[in-house]
């Protein structure tokens, strides 16, 4: 059962994993380390620069890469909902009364609110920054195999954090399926209908409570089963992760140089 | 949402690194505590993993109230897992959330600190007022609201200290805007407190041992 059944605007982990396992494009076959380092460099780049031309160029390049790889663009656009809400709820308020040429102005309760051209530019800039990060994250997830992610987690995080991460990542799919089936059962009995806050709140509290209780029971069962099979607190992922090829090293060097140049340039433009 | 997940590009690189370092120090302390002798790590690790998966799954559910509400249930993580496991759980949840765009990668440090304040305050209040308020619903509701209030204060403090890139308003103007955001967040926090209260009461009826409650 797909997690998409839970919420259409939340990324569907099952669909993401399905695309990750396909491995039918050159990007999919590239080293996960290359994509991981590129993600870090992209985050650094959008943290360092607010130049709209650079940001739009980066966003366009990532979108083209997604399109060329055959990723579901409509789904990705639908999954933008929450990041956009996060950005707008924070910056949407702060954009008012920014210096610049007034575009819109009105008074509420004695306070004059003015939206300027620079205020709108601020919203657009931070929105594009967020979308660059989100799109590349999804691109990374949808072009990398589950086994490679597990192996990367095992190598990056210290114990027992790696154990928690690996087990959580493994059981996420089961828990999502369980939550989806509980919700389906609730909806089939008319639970999706909008009722009073008390009834609706109680209904969903029961669903959440059941998800947590079943998760605890599964945790106990799994722990006993793993211990009986010799689990001693080390759950290692030994999958070999493909190393970057020469062309990938070249791409990383160019991207790294671009970030270093930006770090050198930005202090002159206002500091980092 | 009862709090905001900050997105990439909001803070300068220096502040991104500072919040990451502070968050890593908290995570390091939790790991050191968890590795200390006499703790059943295998069981704790498995429980932490399942709480992470459950919390992440619950976040995906859209509650059809006021046009749709998603709850993080971070205070519930504090109530169920405590501050040590809770620290590791919120880190993993924030990384998983960043992977799907709910909070930036660079801002995981700041977001972990916001969540951590919710976990710690909710845990302390839920355990601290056990004798004063034995009723699970009321206790969990109060602990959740207090946790989310502190989480919001932490978010405001982090934003005021770091500043948002490109925002040229004075601190008082930024504070005024953040106060408005905080007011909206606290409205959602009331819903989250009520639902967490109901969830804890539900868990208390079926599996009181999960909550560490003595009575059956």
Coordinates of C-alpha atoms in Angstrom, one line a residue:
Chain A
X1 CA 0.0 0.0 0.0
X2 CA 1.5 3.3 -1.1
X3 CA 2.2 6.2 1.3
X4 CA 0.6 8.4 -1.4
X5 CA -2.7 7.2 0.0
X6 CA -1.9 9.1 3.2
X7 CA -1.3 12.5 1.6
X8 CA -0.9 13.6 -2.0
X9 CA 1.3 16.5 -1.2
X10 CA 3.8 14.5 0.9
X11 CA 6.6 12.7 -1.1
X12 CA 5.7 9.0 -1.6
X13 CA 8.6 7.0 -0.2
X14 CA 7.5 3.9 -2.0
X15 CA 7.4 5.7 -5.4
X16 CA 10.8 7.3 -4.6
X17 CA 12.3 3.9 -3.8
X18 CA 10.8 2.4 -7.0
X19 CA 12.5 5.0 -9.1
X20 CA 15.7 4.6 -7.1
X21 CA 15.8 0.9 -7.9
X22 CA 15.2 1.3 -11.6
X23 CA 18.8 2.2 -12.4
X24 CA 17.9 2.9 -16.0
X25 CA 19.8 6.2 -16.6
X26 CA 23.4 7.3 -16.5
X27 CA 22.7 9.4 -13.4
X28 CA 21.3 6.4 -11.6
X29 CA 24.5 4.4 -12.4
X30 CA 26.7 7.3 -11.1
X31 CA 28.4 6.9 -7.8
X32 CA 26.1 7.8 -4.8
X33 CA 29.1 9.5 -3.3
X34 CA 29.2 11.9 -6.2
X35 CA 25.6 12.8 -5.8
X36 CA 26.0 13.1 -2.0
X37 CA 29.0 15.5 -2.4
X38 CA 27.1 17.4 -5.0
X39 CA 24.2 17.8 -2.6
X40 CA 26.6 19.3 0.0
X41 CA 28.1 21.6 -2.5
X42 CA 24.7 22.7 -3.8
X43 CA 23.5 23.5 -0.2
X44 CA 26.7 25.5 0.4
X45 CA 26.2 27.3 -2.9
X46 CA 22.6 28.4 -2.2
X47 CA 23.7 29.3 1.3
X48 CA 26.5 31.6 0.0
X49 CA 24.8 33.3 -2.9
X50 CA 21.6 35.3 -3.3
X51 CA 22.3 36.1 -7.0
X52 CA 19.0 35.3 -8.7
X53 CA 20.7 34.6 -12.1
X54 CA 22.9 31.9 -10.5
X55 CA 20.0 30.5 -8.5
X56 CA 17.7 30.3 -11.6
X57 CA 20.5 28.7 -13.6
X58 CA 21.1 26.1 -10.9
X59 CA 17.3 25.4 -10.6
X60 CA 16.9 25.0 -14.3
X61 CA 19.9 22.7 -14.6
X62 CA 18.5 20.4 -11.8
X63 CA 15.0 20.4 -13.4
X64 CA 16.5 19.5 -16.8
X65 CA 18.5 16.7 -15.1
X66 CA 15.2 15.4 -13.5
X67 CA 13.4 15.5 -16.8
X68 CA 16.2 13.8 -18.7
X69 CA 16.3 11.1 -16.1
X70 CA 12.6 10.4 -16.5
X71 CA 11.5 11.4 -13.0
X72 CA 7.8 12.1 -12.5
X73 CA 7.8 15.9 -12.8
X74 CA 4.1 16.4 -11.9
X75 CA 4.6 14.5 -8.7
X76 CA 7.7 16.5 -7.8
X77 CA 5.8 19.7 -8.3
X78 CA 3.0 18.5 -6.1
X79 CA 5.6 17.6 -3.4
X80 CA 6.8 21.2 -3.4
X81 CA 3.6 22.1 -1.3
X82 CA 5.1 21.8 2.2
X83 CA 8.5 23.5 1.5
X84 CA 6.6 26.4 -0.2
X85 CA 4.4 26.7 2.9
X86 CA 7.4 26.7 5.1
X87 CA 9.2 29.5 3.2
X88 CA 6.0 31.6 2.7
X89 CA 5.0 31.3 6.3
X90 CA 8.3 32.7 7.5
X91 CA 9.5 35.1 4.7
X92 CA 6.0 36.0 3.6
X93 CA 5.6 38.0 6.7
X94 CA 9.1 39.4 6.8
X95 CA 8.9 40.6 3.2
X96 CA 6.6 43.4 4.3
X97 CA 8.3 46.8 5.1
X98 CA 11.5 45.8 3.4
X99 CA 13.3 48.9 1.9
X100 CA 12.7 49.4 -1.9
X101 CA 10.1 50.8 -4.3
X102 CA 6.6 50.3 -2.8
X103 CA 4.3 48.0 -4.8
X104 CA 1.4 47.6 -2.4
X105 CA 0.6 49.5 0.8
X106 CA -2.2 49.5 3.3
X107 CA -2.9 50.2 7.0
X108 CA -4.1 47.6 9.6
X109 CA -4.9 48.8 13.1
X110 CA -2.7 51.8 12.8
X111 CA 0.3 49.9 11.3
X112 CA 1.3 50.7 7.7
X113 CA 2.3 47.6 5.8
X114 CA 4.2 48.1 2.6
X115 CA 5.3 45.5 0.1
X116 CA 8.3 46.6 -2.0
X117 CA 10.0 45.3 -5.0
X118 CA 12.9 44.1 -2.8
X119 CA 10.4 42.4 -0.5
X120 CA 9.0 40.4 -3.4
X121 CA 12.5 39.6 -4.6
X122 CA 13.4 38.3 -1.1
X123 CA 10.5 35.9 -1.2
X124 CA 11.3 34.7 -4.7
X125 CA 15.0 34.3 -3.9
X126 CA 14.4 32.2 -0.7
X127 CA 11.7 30.2 -2.5
X128 CA 14.1 29.3 -5.3
X129 CA 16.8 28.4 -2.8
X130 CA 14.5 26.0 -1.0
X131 CA 13.2 24.5 -4.3
X132 CA 16.8 23.9 -5.5
X133 CA 17.6 22.0 -2.3
X134 CA 14.3 20.0 -2.4
X135 CA 14.5 19.1 -6.1
X136 CA 18.1 17.9 -5.8
X137 CA 17.3 15.9 -2.7
X138 CA 14.5 14.2 -4.5
X139 CA 16.7 13.7 -7.5
X140 CA 19.3 12.1 -5.3
X141 CA 16.8 9.8 -3.6
X142 CA 15.1 8.8 -6.9
X143 CA 18.3 7.8 -8.6
X144 CA 20.0 5.9 -5.8
X145 CA 19.4 2.3 -4.7
X146 CA 18.1 1.5 -1.3
X147 CA 21.1 -0.8 -0.6
X148 CA 23.5 2.0 -1.5
X149 CA 21.8 4.5 0.9
X150 CA 21.9 1.9 3.7
X151 CA 25.6 1.3 3.0
X152 CA 26.3 5.1 3.1
X153 CA 24.4 5.5 6.4
X154 CA 26.5 2.6 7.8
X155 CA 29.7 4.4 6.8
X156 CA 28.8 8.0 7.7
X157 CA 27.1 7.8 11.2
X158 CA 28.7 6.6 14.4
X159 CA 27.2 3.7 16.4
X160 CA 24.5 3.4 17.7
X161 CA 23.1 6.3 15.6
X162 CA 23.8 4.3 12.4
X163 CA 21.8 1.3 13.9
X164 CA 18.8 3.6 14.7
X165 CA 19.0 5.1 11.2
X166 CA 19.3 1.8 9.4
X167 CA 16.5 0.1 11.4
X168 CA 14.2 3.2 11.1
X169 CA 14.9 3.4 7.3
X170 CA 14.1 -0.3 7.0
X171 CA 10.9 -0.2 9.1
X172 CA 9.7 3.1 7.6
X173 CA 8.1 1.3 4.7
X174 CA 6.3 -1.2 7.0
X175 CA 5.1 1.6 9.3
X176 CA 3.9 3.7 6.4
X177 CA 2.0 0.7 5.0
X178 CA 0.5 0.0 8.4
X179 CA -0.6 3.7 8.9
X180 CA -2.1 3.7 5.4
X181 CA -4.1 0.5 6.1
X182 CA -5.4 1.8 9.4
X183 CA -6.4 5.0 7.6
X184 CA -8.1 3.0 4.9
X185 CA -10.0 1.1 7.5
X186 CA -11.1 4.3 9.2
X187 CA -12.2 5.9 5.9
X188 CA -14.1 2.8 4.9
X189 CA -16.1 3.3 8.0
X190 CA -16.9 6.9 7.3
X191 CA -14.0 8.3 9.3
X192 CA -12.8 10.7 6.6
X193 CA -15.9 12.8 6.8
X194 CA -15.5 16.2 8.5
X195 CA -17.2 16.1 11.9
X196 CA -16.8 18.0 15.1
X197 CA -13.3 18.8 16.3
X198 CA -13.8 16.4 19.3
X199 CA -14.9 13.5 17.2
X200 CA -12.3 14.1 14.5
X201 CA -9.5 14.7 17.0
X202 CA -10.4 11.5 18.9
X203 CA -10.5 9.5 15.7
X204 CA -7.1 10.6 14.5
X205 CA -5.6 10.3 18.1
X206 CA -6.7 6.6 18.0
X207 CA -5.0 6.1 14.6
X208 CA -1.8 7.8 15.9
X209 CA -1.9 5.8 19.1
X210 CA -2.4 2.6 17.3
X211 CA 0.6 3.3 15.0
X212 CA 2.8 4.0 18.0
X213 CA 1.6 0.9 19.9
X214 CA 2.0 -1.4 17.0
X215 CA 5.4 0.1 16.3
X216 CA 6.4 -0.7 19.9
X217 CA 5.1 -4.2 19.7
X218 CA 6.9 -4.7 16.4
X219 CA 10.1 -3.3 18.0
X220 CA 9.9 -5.8 20.8
X221 CA 9.3 -8.7 18.4
X222 CA 12.0 -7.7 16.1
X223 CA 14.5 -7.1 18.9
X224 CA 13.8 -10.6 20.3
X225 CA 14.0 -12.2 16.8
X226 CA 17.3 -10.4 16.0
X227 CA 18.8 -11.3 19.4
X228 CA 17.9 -14.9 18.9
X229 CA 19.8 -14.7 15.5
X230 CA 22.9 -13.3 17.1
X231 CA 22.3 -9.5 16.9
X232 CA 24.8 -7.9 19.2
X233 CA 24.0 -4.2 18.5
X234 CA 25.8 -4.2 15.1
X235 CA 23.6 -4.2 12.0
X236 CA 26.1 -3.6 9.2
X237 CA 25.3 -2.9 5.6
X238 CA 28.2 -4.4 3.6
X239 CA 27.0 -3.5 0.1
X240 CA 29.8 -2.1 -2.0
X241 CA 29.2 1.5 -3.0
X242 CA 30.3 2.3 -6.6
X243 CA 33.3 4.7 -6.6
X244 CA 33.2 8.0 -8.6
X245 CA 34.5 7.7 -12.2
X246 CA 37.0 10.1 -13.7
X247 CA 34.2 12.3 -15.3
X248 CA 32.5 12.4 -11.9
X249 CA 35.7 13.5 -10.2
X250 CA 35.9 16.3 -12.8
X251 CA 32.3 17.4 -12.1
X252 CA 33.1 17.5 -8.4
X253 CA 36.3 19.5 -8.9
X254 CA 34.4 22.1 -11.0
X255 CA 31.6 22.3 -8.5
X256 CA 34.0 22.6 -5.6
X257 CA 35.9 25.3 -7.4
X258 CA 32.6 27.2 -8.0
X259 CA 31.8 27.0 -4.3
X260 CA 35.3 28.2 -3.3
X261 CA 35.1 31.1 -5.8
X262 CA 31.7 32.0 -4.3
X263 CA 33.2 31.9 -0.7
X264 CA 36.0 34.2 -1.9
X265 CA 33.5 36.5 -3.6
X266 CA 30.8 36.7 -1.0
X267 CA 32.7 38.4 1.8
X268 CA 33.2 41.4 -0.6
X269 CA 29.5 41.4 -1.3
X270 CA 28.3 41.5 2.3
X271 CA 29.9 38.7 4.3
X272 CA 29.2 35.0 5.0
Chain B
X1 CA 2.4 22.5 11.8
X2 CA 3.1 23.8 15.3
X3 CA 6.5 25.0 14.3
X4 CA 8.4 25.9 11.1
X5 CA 11.0 23.8 9.5
X6 CA 13.6 26.3 8.3
X7 CA 14.7 25.8 4.7
X8 CA 18.1 26.0 3.0
X9 CA 19.4 29.5 2.2
X10 CA 17.7 31.1 5.2
X11 CA 20.9 31.6 7.2
X12 CA 24.4 32.6 6.3
X13 CA 27.1 29.8 6.2
X14 CA 28.6 30.9 9.6
X15 CA 25.3 30.5 11.4
X16 CA 24.5 27.2 9.6
X17 CA 27.8 25.9 10.9
X18 CA 27.3 27.3 14.4
X19 CA 23.9 25.6 14.9
X20 CA 25.2 22.4 13.4
X21 CA 28.1 22.4 15.9
X22 CA 25.8 23.0 18.9
X23 CA 23.4 20.3 17.7
X24 CA 26.3 17.8 17.2
X25 CA 27.4 18.5 20.7
X26 CA 23.9 17.6 22.0
X27 CA 23.9 14.5 19.8
X28 CA 27.4 13.6 21.1
X29 CA 26.2 13.9 24.7
X30 CA 23.2 11.6 23.9
X31 CA 25.5 9.0 22.3
X32 CA 28.0 9.1 25.2
X33 CA 25.1 8.6 27.6
X34 CA 23.6 5.8 25.5
X35 CA 27.0 4.0 25.3
X36 CA 27.5 4.1 29.1
X37 CA 27.6 0.7 30.8
X38 CA 24.5 -0.9 32.2
X39 CA 22.1 0.2 29.5
X40 CA 20.2 -2.3 27.3
X41 CA 21.3 -0.7 24.1
X42 CA 19.9 -3.3 21.8
X43 CA 16.3 -2.8 23.1
X44 CA 16.7 1.0 23.2
X45 CA 18.0 1.1 19.6
X46 CA 15.2 -1.0 18.3
X47 CA 12.6 1.1 20.2
X48 CA 14.2 4.4 19.0
X49 CA 14.1 3.1 15.4
X50 CA 10.4 2.2 15.6
X51 CA 9.5 5.5 17.3
X52 CA 11.4 7.3 14.4
X53 CA 9.5 5.3 11.8
X54 CA 6.1 5.8 13.6
X55 CA 6.7 9.6 14.1
X56 CA 7.7 10.0 10.5
X57 CA 4.6 8.0 9.3
X58 CA 2.3 10.0 11.6
X59 CA 3.6 13.3 10.2
X60 CA 2.5 12.2 6.7
X61 CA -1.1 11.9 7.8
X62 CA -3.3 15.0 7.0
X63 CA -5.9 15.6 9.7
X64 CA -9.0 17.2 8.1
X65 CA -9.3 20.0 10.6
X66 CA -9.2 23.7 9.6
X67 CA -8.3 22.9 6.0
X68 CA -5.7 20.2 6.9
X69 CA -3.2 20.0 9.7
X70 CA 0.1 17.9 9.9
X71 CA 1.4 17.2 13.3
X72 CA 5.1 16.5 14.1
X73 CA 4.3 15.0 17.5
X74 CA 7.8 15.9 18.7
X75 CA 6.7 16.4 22.3
X76 CA 5.1 12.9 22.1
X77 CA 8.6 11.6 21.2
X78 CA 9.9 13.2 24.3
X79 CA 7.1 11.6 26.4
X80 CA 7.7 8.1 24.9
X81 CA 11.4 8.0 24.4
X82 CA 12.9 10.5 26.9
X83 CA 15.5 13.2 26.1
X84 CA 18.4 10.8 25.3
X85 CA 16.8 8.6 22.8
X86 CA 14.6 11.6 21.8
X87 CA 17.7 13.5 20.7
X88 CA 18.7 10.8 18.3
X89 CA 15.2 10.3 17.1
X90 CA 14.7 14.0 16.2
X91 CA 18.1 14.0 14.4
X92 CA 17.1 11.0 12.2
X93 CA 13.6 12.5 11.6
X94 CA 15.1 15.8 10.6
X95 CA 17.5 14.1 8.2
X96 CA 14.6 12.1 6.7
X97 CA 12.5 15.2 6.6
X98 CA 15.3 17.2 4.8
X99 CA 15.6 14.4 2.3
X100 CA 12.0 15.1 1.2
X101 CA 12.2 18.9 1.5
X102 CA 10.6 19.4 4.9
X103 CA 13.4 21.5 6.3
X104 CA 16.8 22.3 4.7
X105 CA 20.0 20.1 4.9
X106 CA 22.0 23.0 6.2
X107 CA 19.3 23.9 8.7
X108 CA 19.1 20.4 10.2
X109 CA 21.3 21.6 13.1
X110 CA 18.9 24.6 13.9
X111 CA 15.8 22.4 13.4
X112 CA 17.2 19.7 15.7
X113 CA 17.7 22.3 18.4
X114 CA 14.1 23.6 18.0
X115 CA 12.8 20.0 18.2
X116 CA 15.1 19.1 21.1
X117 CA 13.8 21.9 23.2
X118 CA 10.3 20.5 22.6
X119 CA 11.4 16.9 23.5
X120 CA 13.2 17.9 26.7
X121 CA 10.5 20.3 28.0
X122 CA 7.6 17.9 27.2
X123 CA 9.5 15.0 29.0
X124 CA 10.4 17.1 32.1
X125 CA 6.8 18.4 32.5
X126 CA 5.1 15.1 31.8
X127 CA 7.3 13.3 34.4
X128 CA 7.5 16.3 36.8
X129 CA 3.8 16.9 37.3
X130 CA 2.8 13.2 37.6
X131 CA 1.8 13.5 41.3
X132 CA 0.1 16.9 40.8
X133 CA -1.9 15.8 37.7
X134 CA -2.3 12.0 37.5
X135 CA -4.7 12.2 34.5
X136 CA -2.8 11.3 31.4
X137 CA -4.8 13.4 29.0
X138 CA -4.3 16.6 30.9
X139 CA -0.7 15.9 31.8
X140 CA 0.3 15.1 28.2
X141 CA -1.7 18.1 26.8
X142 CA 0.0 20.5 29.2
X143 CA 3.5 19.0 28.5
X144 CA 2.9 19.2 24.8
X145 CA 1.7 22.8 24.8
X146 CA 4.6 23.8 27.0
X147 CA 7.1 21.9 24.8
X148 CA 5.8 23.5 21.7
X149 CA 5.8 26.9 23.3
X150 CA 9.5 26.5 24.2
X151 CA 10.1 25.2 20.7
X152 CA 8.6 28.3 19.3
X153 CA 10.7 30.5 21.6
X154 CA 13.8 28.6 20.5
X155 CA 12.9 29.1 16.8
X156 CA 12.4 32.9 17.4
X157 CA 15.7 33.1 19.3
X158 CA 17.6 31.2 16.6
X159 CA 16.1 33.4 13.9
X160 CA 16.7 36.6 15.8
X161 CA 20.4 35.7 16.6
X162 CA 21.1 34.4 13.0
X163 CA 19.0 36.8 11.0
X164 CA 17.4 35.8 7.7
X165 CA 19.5 36.3 4.6
X166 CA 18.3 39.3 2.7
X167 CA 16.0 40.7 5.4
X168 CA 17.1 44.2 6.3
X169 CA 14.5 44.9 8.9
X170 CA 15.5 45.9 12.5
X171 CA 15.4 43.3 15.3
X172 CA 12.2 44.8 16.7
X173 CA 10.5 44.6 13.3
X174 CA 11.7 40.9 12.8
X175 CA 10.5 40.2 16.3
X176 CA 7.0 41.6 15.5
X177 CA 6.8 39.4 12.4
X178 CA 8.0 36.3 14.4
X179 CA 5.5 37.0 17.1
X180 CA 2.7 36.8 14.5
X181 CA 4.1 33.5 13.3
X182 CA 4.4 32.3 16.8
X183 CA 0.7 33.2 17.5
X184 CA -0.4 31.1 14.5
X185 CA 1.9 28.2 15.6
X186 CA 0.5 28.3 19.1
X187 CA -3.0 28.0 17.7
X188 CA -1.9 24.7 16.0
X189 CA -0.1 23.8 19.2
X190 CA -3.5 23.7 21.0
X191 CA -4.7 21.1 18.4
X192 CA -1.4 19.1 18.8
X193 CA -1.7 19.3 22.6
X194 CA -5.3 18.0 22.5
X195 CA -4.4 15.2 20.1
X196 CA -1.2 14.2 22.0
X197 CA -3.3 14.1 25.2
X198 CA -5.8 11.7 23.5
X199 CA -2.9 9.6 22.0
X200 CA -1.2 9.3 25.4
X201 CA -4.5 8.4 27.1
X202 CA -5.1 5.8 24.4
X203 CA -1.6 4.3 24.8
X204 CA -2.1 4.5 28.6
X205 CA -5.2 2.4 28.4
X206 CA -3.7 -0.3 26.2
X207 CA 0.0 -0.3 27.0
X208 CA 0.7 1.8 30.1
X209 CA 4.2 0.2 30.4
X210 CA 5.2 2.1 27.3
X211 CA 4.6 5.3 29.2
X212 CA 6.4 4.1 32.2
X213 CA 3.3 4.4 34.3
X214 CA 3.0 2.0 37.3
X215 CA -0.8 1.6 37.4
X216 CA -2.3 -0.9 34.9

